[in-house]
Coordinates of C-alpha atoms and ligand atoms in Angstrom, one line a residue:
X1 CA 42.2 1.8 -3.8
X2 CA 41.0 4.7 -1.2
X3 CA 42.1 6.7 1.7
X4 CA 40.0 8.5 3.1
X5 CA 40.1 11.3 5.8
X6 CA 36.4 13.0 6.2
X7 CA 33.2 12.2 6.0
X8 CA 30.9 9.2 6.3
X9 CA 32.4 5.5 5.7
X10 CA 31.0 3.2 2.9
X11 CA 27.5 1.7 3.5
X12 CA 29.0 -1.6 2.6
X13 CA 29.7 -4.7 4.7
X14 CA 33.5 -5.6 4.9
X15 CA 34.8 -9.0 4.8
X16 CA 37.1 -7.7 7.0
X17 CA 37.8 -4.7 9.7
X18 CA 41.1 -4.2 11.1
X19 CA 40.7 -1.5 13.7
X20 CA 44.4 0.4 14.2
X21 CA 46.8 1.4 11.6
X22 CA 50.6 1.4 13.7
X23 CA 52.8 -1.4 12.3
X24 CA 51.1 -4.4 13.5
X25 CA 47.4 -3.2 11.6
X26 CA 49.2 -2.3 8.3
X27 CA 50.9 -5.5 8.2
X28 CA 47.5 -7.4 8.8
X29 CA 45.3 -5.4 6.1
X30 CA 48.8 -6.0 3.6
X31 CA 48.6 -9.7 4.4
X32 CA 45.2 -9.6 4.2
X33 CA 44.3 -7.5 0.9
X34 CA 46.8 -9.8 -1.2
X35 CA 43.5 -12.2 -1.2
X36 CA 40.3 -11.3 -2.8
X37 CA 38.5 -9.6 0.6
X38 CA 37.3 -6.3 1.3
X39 CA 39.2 -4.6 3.9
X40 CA 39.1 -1.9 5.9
X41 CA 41.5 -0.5 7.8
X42 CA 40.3 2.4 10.4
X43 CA 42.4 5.1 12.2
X44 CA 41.9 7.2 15.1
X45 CA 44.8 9.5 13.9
X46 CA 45.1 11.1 10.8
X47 CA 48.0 9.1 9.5
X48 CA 49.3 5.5 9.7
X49 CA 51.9 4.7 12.4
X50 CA 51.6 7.7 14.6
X51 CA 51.3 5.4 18.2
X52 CA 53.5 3.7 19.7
X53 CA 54.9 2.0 16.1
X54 CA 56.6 5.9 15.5
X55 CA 58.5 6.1 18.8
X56 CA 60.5 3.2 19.1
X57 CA 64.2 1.9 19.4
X58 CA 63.7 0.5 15.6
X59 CA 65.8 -2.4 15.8
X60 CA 64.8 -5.4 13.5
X61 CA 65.6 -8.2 16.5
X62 CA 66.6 -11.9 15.6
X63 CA 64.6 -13.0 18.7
X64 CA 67.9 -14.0 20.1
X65 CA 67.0 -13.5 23.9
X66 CA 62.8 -14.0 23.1
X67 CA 61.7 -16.4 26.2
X68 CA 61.6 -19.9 23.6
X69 CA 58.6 -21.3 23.1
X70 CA 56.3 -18.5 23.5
X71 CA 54.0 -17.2 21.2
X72 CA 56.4 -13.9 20.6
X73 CA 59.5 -15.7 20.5
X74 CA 58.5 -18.1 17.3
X75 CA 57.3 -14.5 15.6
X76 CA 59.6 -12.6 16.5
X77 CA 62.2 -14.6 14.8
X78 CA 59.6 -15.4 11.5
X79 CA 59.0 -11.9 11.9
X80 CA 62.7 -11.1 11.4
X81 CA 63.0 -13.1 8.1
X82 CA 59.9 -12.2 6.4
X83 CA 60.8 -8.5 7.3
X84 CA 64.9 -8.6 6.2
X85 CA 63.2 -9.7 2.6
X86 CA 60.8 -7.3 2.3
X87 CA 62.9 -4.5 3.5
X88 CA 65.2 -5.5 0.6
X89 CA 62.3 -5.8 -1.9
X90 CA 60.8 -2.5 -0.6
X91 CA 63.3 -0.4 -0.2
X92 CA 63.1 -0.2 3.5
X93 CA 66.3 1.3 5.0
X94 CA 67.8 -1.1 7.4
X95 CA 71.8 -1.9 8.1
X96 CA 72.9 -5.3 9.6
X97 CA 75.1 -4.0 12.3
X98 CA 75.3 -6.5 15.0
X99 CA 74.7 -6.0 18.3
X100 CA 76.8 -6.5 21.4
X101 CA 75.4 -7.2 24.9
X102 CA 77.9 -5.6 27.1
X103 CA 79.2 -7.1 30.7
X104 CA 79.8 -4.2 32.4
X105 CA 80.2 -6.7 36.2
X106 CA 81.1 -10.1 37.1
X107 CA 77.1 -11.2 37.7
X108 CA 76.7 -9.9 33.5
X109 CA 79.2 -11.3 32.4
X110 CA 78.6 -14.7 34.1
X111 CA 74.9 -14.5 32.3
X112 CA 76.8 -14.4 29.2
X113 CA 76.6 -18.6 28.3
X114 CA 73.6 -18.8 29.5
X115 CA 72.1 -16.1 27.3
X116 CA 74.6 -17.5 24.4
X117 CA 73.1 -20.9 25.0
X118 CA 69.2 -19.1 24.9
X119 CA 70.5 -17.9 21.7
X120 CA 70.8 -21.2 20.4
X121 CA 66.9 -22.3 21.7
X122 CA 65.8 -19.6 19.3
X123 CA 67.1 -21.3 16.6
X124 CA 69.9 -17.9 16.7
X125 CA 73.5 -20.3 16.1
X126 CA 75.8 -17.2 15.4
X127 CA 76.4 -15.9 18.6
X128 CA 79.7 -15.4 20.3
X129 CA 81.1 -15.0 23.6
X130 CA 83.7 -11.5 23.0
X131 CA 86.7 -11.0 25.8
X132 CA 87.2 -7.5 27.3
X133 CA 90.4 -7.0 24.4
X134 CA 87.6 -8.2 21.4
X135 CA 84.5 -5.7 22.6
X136 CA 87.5 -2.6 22.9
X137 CA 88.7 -3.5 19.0
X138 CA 85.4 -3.4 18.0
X139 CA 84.3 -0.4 20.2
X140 CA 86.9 1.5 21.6
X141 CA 85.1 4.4 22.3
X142 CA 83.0 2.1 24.7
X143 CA 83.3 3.6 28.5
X144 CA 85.7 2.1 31.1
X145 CA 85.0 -1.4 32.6
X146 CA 83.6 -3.5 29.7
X147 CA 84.7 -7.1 30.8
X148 CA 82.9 -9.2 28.0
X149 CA 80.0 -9.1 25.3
X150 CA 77.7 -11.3 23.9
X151 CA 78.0 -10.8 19.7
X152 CA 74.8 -10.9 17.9
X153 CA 75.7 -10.2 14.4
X154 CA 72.3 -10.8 13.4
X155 CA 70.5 -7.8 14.8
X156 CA 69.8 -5.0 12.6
X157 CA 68.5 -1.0 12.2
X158 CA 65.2 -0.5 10.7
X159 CA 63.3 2.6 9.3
X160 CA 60.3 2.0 11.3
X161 CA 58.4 4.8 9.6
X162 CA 59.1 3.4 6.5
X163 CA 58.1 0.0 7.3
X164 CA 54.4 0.9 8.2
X165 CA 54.1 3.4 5.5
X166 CA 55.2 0.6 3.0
X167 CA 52.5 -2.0 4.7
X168 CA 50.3 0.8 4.2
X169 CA 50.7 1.6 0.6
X170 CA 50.6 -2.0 -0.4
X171 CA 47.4 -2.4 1.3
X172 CA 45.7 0.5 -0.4
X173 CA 47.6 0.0 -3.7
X174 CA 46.0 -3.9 -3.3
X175 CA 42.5 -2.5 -2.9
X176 CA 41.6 -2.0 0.7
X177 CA 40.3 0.8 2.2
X178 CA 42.1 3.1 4.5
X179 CA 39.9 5.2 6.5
X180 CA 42.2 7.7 8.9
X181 CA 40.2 9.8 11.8
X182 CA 38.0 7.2 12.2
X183 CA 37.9 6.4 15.5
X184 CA 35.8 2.8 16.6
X185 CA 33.4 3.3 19.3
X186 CA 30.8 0.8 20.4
X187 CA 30.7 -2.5 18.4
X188 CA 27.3 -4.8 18.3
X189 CA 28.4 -7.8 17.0
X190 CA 25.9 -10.8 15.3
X191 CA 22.4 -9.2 14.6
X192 CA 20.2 -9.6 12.4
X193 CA 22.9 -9.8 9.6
X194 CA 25.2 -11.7 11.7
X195 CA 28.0 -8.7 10.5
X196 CA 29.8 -6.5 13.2
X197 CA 28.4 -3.3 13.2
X198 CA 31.1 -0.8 14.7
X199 CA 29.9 2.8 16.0
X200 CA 32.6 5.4 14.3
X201 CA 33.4 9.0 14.3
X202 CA 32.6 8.2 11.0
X203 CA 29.3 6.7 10.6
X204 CA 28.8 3.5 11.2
X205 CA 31.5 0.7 10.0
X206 CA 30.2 -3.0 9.0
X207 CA 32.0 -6.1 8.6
X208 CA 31.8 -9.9 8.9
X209 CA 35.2 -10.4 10.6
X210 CA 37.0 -7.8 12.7
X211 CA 40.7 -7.4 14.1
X212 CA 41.5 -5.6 16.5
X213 CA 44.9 -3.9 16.6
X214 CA 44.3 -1.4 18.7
X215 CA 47.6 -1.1 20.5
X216 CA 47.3 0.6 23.8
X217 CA 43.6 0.3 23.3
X218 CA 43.1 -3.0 22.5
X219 CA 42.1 -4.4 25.8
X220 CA 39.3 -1.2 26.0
X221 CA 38.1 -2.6 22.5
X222 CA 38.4 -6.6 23.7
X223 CA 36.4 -5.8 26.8
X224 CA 33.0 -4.1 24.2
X225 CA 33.9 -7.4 23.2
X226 CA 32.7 -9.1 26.5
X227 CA 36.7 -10.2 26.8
X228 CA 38.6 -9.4 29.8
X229 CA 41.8 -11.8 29.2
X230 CA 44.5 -8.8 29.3
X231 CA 44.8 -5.0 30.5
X232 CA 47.3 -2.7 28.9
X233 CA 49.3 -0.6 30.8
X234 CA 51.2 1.6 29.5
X235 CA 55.1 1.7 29.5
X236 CA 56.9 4.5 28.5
X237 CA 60.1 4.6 27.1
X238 CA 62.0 8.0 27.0
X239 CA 64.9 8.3 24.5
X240 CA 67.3 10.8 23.7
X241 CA 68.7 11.1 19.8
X242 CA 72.0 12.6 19.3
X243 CA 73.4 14.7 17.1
X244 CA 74.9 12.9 13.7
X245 CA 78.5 13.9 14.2
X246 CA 77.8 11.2 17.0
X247 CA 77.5 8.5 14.2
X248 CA 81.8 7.9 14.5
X249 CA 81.3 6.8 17.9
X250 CA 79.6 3.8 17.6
X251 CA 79.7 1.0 15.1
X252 CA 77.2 -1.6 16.7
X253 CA 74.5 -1.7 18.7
X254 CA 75.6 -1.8 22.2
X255 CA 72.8 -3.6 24.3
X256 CA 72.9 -4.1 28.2
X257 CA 72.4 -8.0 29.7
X258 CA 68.4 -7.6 29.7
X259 CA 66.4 -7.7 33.2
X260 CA 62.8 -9.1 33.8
X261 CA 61.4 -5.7 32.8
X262 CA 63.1 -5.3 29.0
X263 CA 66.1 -5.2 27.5
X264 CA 67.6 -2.0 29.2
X265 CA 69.2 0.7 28.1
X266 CA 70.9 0.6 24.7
X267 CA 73.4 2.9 22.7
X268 CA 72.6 2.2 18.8
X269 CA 72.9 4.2 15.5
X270 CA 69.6 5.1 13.8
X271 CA 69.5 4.8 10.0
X272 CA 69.1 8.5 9.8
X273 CA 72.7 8.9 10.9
X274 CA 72.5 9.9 14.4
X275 CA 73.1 7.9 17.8
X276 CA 70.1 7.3 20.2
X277 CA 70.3 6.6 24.0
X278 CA 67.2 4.8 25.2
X279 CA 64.8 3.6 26.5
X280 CA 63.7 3.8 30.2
X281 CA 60.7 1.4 31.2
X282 CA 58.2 3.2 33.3
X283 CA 54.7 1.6 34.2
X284 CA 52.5 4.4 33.6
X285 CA 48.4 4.8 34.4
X286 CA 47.6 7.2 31.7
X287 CA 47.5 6.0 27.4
X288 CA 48.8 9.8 26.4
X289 CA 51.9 10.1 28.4
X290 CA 54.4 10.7 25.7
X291 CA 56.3 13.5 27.2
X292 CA 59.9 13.1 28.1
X293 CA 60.7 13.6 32.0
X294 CA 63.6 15.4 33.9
X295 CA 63.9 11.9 35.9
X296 CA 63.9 9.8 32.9
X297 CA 66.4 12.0 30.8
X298 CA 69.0 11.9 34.1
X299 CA 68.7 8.2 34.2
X300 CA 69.4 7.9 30.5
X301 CA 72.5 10.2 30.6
X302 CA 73.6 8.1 34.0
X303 CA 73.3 5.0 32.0
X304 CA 75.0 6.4 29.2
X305 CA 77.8 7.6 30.6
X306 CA 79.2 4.6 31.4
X307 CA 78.5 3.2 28.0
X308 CA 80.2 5.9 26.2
X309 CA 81.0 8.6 28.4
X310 CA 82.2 10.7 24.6
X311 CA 78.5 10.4 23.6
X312 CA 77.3 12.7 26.5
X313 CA 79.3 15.3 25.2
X314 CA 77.5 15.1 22.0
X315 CA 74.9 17.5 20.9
X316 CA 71.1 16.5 21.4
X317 CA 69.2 16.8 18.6
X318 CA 65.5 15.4 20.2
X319 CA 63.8 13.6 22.8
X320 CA 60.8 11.7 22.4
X321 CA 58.5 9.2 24.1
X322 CA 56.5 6.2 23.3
X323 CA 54.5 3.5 25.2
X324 CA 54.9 0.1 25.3
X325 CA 51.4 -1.8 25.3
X326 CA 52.7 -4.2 28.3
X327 CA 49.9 -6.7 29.9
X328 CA 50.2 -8.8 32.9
X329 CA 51.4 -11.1 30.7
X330 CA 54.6 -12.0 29.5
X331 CA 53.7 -13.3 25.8
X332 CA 51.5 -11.6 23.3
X333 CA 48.2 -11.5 23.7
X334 CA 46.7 -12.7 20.3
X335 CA 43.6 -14.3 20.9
X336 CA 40.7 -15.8 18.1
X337 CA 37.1 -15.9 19.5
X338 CA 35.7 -18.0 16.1
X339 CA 31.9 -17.7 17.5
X340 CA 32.3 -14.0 17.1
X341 CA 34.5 -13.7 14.3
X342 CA 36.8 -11.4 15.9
X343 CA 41.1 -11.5 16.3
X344 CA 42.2 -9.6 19.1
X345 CA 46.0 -8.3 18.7
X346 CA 47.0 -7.3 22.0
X347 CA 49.9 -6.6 24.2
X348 CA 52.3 -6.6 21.5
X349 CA 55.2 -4.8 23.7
X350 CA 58.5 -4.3 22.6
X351 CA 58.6 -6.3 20.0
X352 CA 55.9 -5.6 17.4
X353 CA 58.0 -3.6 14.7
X354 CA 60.0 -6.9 14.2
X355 CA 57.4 -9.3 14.4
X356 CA 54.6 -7.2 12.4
X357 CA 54.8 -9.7 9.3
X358 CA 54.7 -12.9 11.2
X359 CA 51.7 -11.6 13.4
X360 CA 50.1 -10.4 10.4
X361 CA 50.2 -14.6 9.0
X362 CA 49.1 -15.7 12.2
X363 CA 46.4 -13.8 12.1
X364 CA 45.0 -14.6 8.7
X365 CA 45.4 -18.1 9.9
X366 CA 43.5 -17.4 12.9
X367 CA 40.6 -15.9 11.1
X368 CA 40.8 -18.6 8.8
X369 CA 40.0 -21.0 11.7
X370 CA 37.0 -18.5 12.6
X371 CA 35.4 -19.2 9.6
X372 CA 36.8 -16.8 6.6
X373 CA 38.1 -18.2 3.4
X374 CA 40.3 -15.7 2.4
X375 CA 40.2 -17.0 -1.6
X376 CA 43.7 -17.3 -3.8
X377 CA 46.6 -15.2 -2.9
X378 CA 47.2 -12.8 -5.4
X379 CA 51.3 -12.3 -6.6
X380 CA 51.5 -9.4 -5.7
X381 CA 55.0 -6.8 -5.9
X382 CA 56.2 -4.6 -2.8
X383 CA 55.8 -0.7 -3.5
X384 CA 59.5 0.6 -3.7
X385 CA 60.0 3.1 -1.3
X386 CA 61.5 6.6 -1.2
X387 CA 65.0 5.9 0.7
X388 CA 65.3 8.1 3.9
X389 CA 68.4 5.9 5.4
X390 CA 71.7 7.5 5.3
X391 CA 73.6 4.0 4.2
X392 CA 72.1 4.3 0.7
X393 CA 72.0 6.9 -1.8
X394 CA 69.9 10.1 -1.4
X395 CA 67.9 12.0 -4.2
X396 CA 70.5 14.6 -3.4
X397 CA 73.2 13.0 -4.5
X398 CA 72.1 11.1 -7.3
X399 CA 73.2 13.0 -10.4
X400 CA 70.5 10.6 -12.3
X401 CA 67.9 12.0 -10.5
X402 CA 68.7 15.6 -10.6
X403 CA 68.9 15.9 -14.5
X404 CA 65.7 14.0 -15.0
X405 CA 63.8 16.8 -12.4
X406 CA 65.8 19.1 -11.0
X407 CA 63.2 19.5 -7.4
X408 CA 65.8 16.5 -6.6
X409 CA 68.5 18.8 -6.6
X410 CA 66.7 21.8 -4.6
X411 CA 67.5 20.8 -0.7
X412 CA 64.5 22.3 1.4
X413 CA 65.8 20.9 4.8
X414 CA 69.6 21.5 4.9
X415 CA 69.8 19.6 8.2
X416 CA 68.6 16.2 6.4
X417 CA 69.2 17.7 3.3
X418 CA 66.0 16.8 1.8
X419 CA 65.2 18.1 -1.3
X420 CA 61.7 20.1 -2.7
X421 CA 61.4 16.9 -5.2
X422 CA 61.0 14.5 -2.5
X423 CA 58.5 16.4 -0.3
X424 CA 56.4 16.6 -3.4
X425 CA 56.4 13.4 -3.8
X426 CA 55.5 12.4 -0.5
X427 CA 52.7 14.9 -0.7
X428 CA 51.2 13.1 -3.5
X429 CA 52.1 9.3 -2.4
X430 CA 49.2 7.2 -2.5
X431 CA 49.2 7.4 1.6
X432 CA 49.9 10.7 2.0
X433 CA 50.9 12.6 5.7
X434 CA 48.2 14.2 7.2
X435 CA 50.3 16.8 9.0
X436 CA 53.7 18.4 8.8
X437 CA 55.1 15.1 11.8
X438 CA 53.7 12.9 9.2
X439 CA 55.5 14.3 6.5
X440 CA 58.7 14.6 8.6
X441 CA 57.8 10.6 9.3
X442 CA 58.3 10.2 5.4
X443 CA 61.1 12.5 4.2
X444 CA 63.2 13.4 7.2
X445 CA 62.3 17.4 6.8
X446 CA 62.0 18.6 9.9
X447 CA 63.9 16.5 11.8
X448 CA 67.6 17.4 12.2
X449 CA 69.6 19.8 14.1
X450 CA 68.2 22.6 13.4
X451 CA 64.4 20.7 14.2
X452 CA 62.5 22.9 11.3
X453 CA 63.8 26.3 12.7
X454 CA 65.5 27.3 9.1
X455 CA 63.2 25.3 6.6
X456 CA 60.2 25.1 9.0
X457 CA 58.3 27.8 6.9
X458 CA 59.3 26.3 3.4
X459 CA 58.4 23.1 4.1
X460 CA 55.0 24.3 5.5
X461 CA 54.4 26.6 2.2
X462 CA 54.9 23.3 0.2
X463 CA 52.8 21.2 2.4
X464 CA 49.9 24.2 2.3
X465 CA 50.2 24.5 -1.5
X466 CA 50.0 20.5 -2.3
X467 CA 46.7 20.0 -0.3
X468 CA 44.9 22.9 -1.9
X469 CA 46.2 21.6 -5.1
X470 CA 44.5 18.2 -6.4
X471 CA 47.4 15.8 -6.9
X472 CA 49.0 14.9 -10.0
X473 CA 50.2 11.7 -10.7
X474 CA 53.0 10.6 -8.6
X475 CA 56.6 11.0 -9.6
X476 CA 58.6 9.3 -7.0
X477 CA 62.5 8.9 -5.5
X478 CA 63.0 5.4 -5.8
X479 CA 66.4 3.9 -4.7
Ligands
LIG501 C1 60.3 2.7 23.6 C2 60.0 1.6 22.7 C3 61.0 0.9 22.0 C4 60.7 -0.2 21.2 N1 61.7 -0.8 20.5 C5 61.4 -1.7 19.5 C6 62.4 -2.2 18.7 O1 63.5 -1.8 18.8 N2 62.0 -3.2 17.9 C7 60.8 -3.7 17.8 O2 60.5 -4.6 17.0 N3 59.8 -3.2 18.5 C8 60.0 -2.2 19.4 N4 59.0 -1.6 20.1 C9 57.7 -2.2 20.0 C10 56.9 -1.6 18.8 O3 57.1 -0.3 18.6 C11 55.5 -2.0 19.1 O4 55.3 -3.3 19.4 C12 54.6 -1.7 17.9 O5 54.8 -0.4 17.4 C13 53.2 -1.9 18.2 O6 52.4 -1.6 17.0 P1 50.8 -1.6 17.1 O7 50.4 -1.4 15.7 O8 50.4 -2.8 17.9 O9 50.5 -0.3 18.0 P2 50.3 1.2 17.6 O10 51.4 1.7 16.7 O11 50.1 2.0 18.8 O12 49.0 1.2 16.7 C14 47.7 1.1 17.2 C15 46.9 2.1 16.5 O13 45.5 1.9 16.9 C16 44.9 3.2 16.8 N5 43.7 3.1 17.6 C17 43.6 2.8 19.0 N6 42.3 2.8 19.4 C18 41.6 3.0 18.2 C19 40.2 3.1 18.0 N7 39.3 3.0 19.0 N8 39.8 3.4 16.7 C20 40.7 3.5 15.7 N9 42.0 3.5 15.9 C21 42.4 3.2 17.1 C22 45.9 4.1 17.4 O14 45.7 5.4 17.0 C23 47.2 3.6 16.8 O15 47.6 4.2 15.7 C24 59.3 -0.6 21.0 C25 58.3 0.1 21.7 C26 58.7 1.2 22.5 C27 57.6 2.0 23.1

């Protein structure tokens, strides 16, 4: 089991490469290390998830308004099952809170059935149709003008950092090899050997099989391939996170009826306790455009306010950005070239988080059909995870916890309240952060009102101190 960071990669020849470590390549190289393969898994960035799988909306979808039939739809909603159960066996934080599609005008709310009846074609039977009177009970802090909703009891919050980092740890803890700021370059595929031999920042990187999940650079990777199926382009969605003591406002998620171009502007809860407001959908030219906009902030809080005009009044506690890898195409573009032993994963849009597990099946399947045999599948049990959701209990306040090592009970970050035992922890975690954003990724620290202004330096001292200090064995928060 290895991560590594510097230096040159193993001389060895892979069975497998998996290039890009967001949510969708640390589900593959989990699914992939349960059977008896080699795998390595290469990063540009110096930690797992930082692309597009950090800056999302997080929610764990049932598929309910997927287009049926395609590709995404049918993993999307295997994606939602195999996900639920892990997240459960894992310890990832997620709460079932429903959603409702709000009809804010006679057009929405005569989409309603139709969408209802879509529901149903994606195998999704629990829907229902709300009246004006049902959507106020439920949320009457909802803005003027509400004449209906769709329910969707079904969809769900996620910790998406969590989710990768767990994906992550069960693929190194299974054996593969994680190798972060390794960026892939040129690829020569066949040869002598008949291995791919991939040009790194790192030396070079061999393997008989290679995946790419690239994100917003697969289709640059697909096209060294000779493969010019699908371009990416980016599409950024700006969000705005509110303060917790917005959490009382809301109880569901509150989506709008969705257009061609994605399913609008939503109002939900994040499993960190606050409210978000997000995202817009902007078709961008340039990979690294993650910064928020003045345009794109006005349009959220003109959206918003006519969700829930209270929530505007709200403190903000961050903005952020991320990009959608959209294609000319409306499905995903997951393609197997068996003569050159290569998967591409590409234009995984705005669904990926949720359908990460399925994709990750599909894929071994698809490589099985270009020629791998993968061997036995190994039982294998889930890493529990340290609990960062607000809906279950916190090292803080778990009186257990605190008399077995009191770090549990020393809060670092009063904003989060995270605590000096669980930074530790996180520090020495078998995929540990490689900066201060990965480590807020992990613990929450950093993160709240306050956005590292009172524990900023403390945090940083313990970060410092644990990577000049060689790790001890692990002692970790489990809930
Ligand atoms: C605003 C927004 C809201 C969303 N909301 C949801 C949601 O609510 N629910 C949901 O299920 N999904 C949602 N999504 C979609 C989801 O976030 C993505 O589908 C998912 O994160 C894609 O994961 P990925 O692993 O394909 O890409 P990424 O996370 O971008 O990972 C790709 C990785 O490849 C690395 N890489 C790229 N090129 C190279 C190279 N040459 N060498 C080495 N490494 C390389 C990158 O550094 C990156 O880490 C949303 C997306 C956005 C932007």
């Amino acid at each position: 089991m290895t991560v590594t960071t510097t230096g040159d990669l193993p001389g060895e020849v892979y069975d497998v490469a998996i290039i890009g470590a967001g949510v969708v390549g640390t589900a593959i190289a989990r699914e992939l290390a349960a059977h008896p393969l080699r795998i390595a898994l290469v990063e540009a960035s110096d930690d797992v998830g930082d692309g597009t799988s950090k800056a999302n909306t997080a929610i764990l979808h049932t598929g309910f308004d997927a287009a049926p039939g395609t590709l995404e739809a049918g993993l999307v909603r295997e994606g939602y099952r195999r996900l639920n159960t892990y997240a459960a066996e894992a310890g990832i934080p997620v709460e079932p809170l429903g959603a409702l599609l709000v009809a804010w005008d006679s057009e929405q709310l005569a989409a309603l059935p139709a969408l209802a009846e879509k529901a149903v074609r994606n195998d999704c039977h629990d829907t229902r149709i709300l009246d004006a009177d049902e959507v106020y009970a439920r949320e009457p802090r909802l803005g003027p003008g509400a004449l209906g909703a769709l329910e969707v009891p079904g969809e769900s919050i996620i910790c998406p950092w969590t989710t990768t980092l767990a994906y992550a740890t069960q693929a190194v803890d299974a054996g593969a090899d994680l190798h972060l700021n390794c960026t892939a370059g040129a690829i020569a595929t066949g040869g002598a050997h008949g291995h791919h031999e991939i040009a790194t920042s790192r030396g070079p990187l061999r393997a008989r099989y290679l995946v790419n999940a690239a994100g917003l650079y697969s289709d640059e990777i697909d096209r060294r391939l000779g493969h010019t199926e699908f371009s990416v382009t980016p599409r950024r969605g700006q969000l705005i996170v509110f303060d917790k003591f917005a959490r009382g406002l809301v109880s569901h998620i509150l989506l709008p009826v969705p257009t061609a171009r994605g399913k609008g502007v939503l109002v939900a809860p994040t499993v960190y306790g606050n409210v978000m407001l997000g995202p817009t959908a902007e078709d961008l030219d340039d990979k690294h455009a993650t910064g928020s906009s003045a345009a794109g902030l006005a349009l959220l809080r003109d959206k918003g306010a006519r969700i829930m005009p209270e929530l505007l009044e709200e403190e903000v506690t961050a903005v952020y950005a991320g990009l959608r890898a959209a294609t000319e195409h409306a499905d995903f573009q997951i393609r197997a070239h068996p003569e050159q032993r290569y998967v591409a994963v590409g234009g995984i849009r705005s669904t990926g988080l949720t359908a990460s597990m399925a994709i990750a099946a599909h894929v071994r399947d698809l490589l099985t059909r270009c020629g791998l045999d993968p061997g036995p599948a190994q039982e294998r049990e889930p890493p529990r995870m340290p609990n960062i959701g607000e809906a279950f209990p916190r090292p803080y306040q778990r009186a257990d916890l605190i008399a077995a090592d009191p770090a549990y009970g020393t809060v670092v970050c009063h904003c989060e309240r995270v605590t000096r035992g669980e930074i530790r922890d996180a520090l020495r975690a078998t995929v540990p952060p490689g900066s201060l954003d990965g480590l807020r990724r992990r613990t929450r620290a950093l993160g709240g009102r306050c956005q590292g202004f009172y524990c900023g330096a403390a945090v940083r001292a313990q970060f410092d101190e644990a990577r000049a200090t060689p790790a001890a064995a692990p002692v970790e928060a489990r809930r």
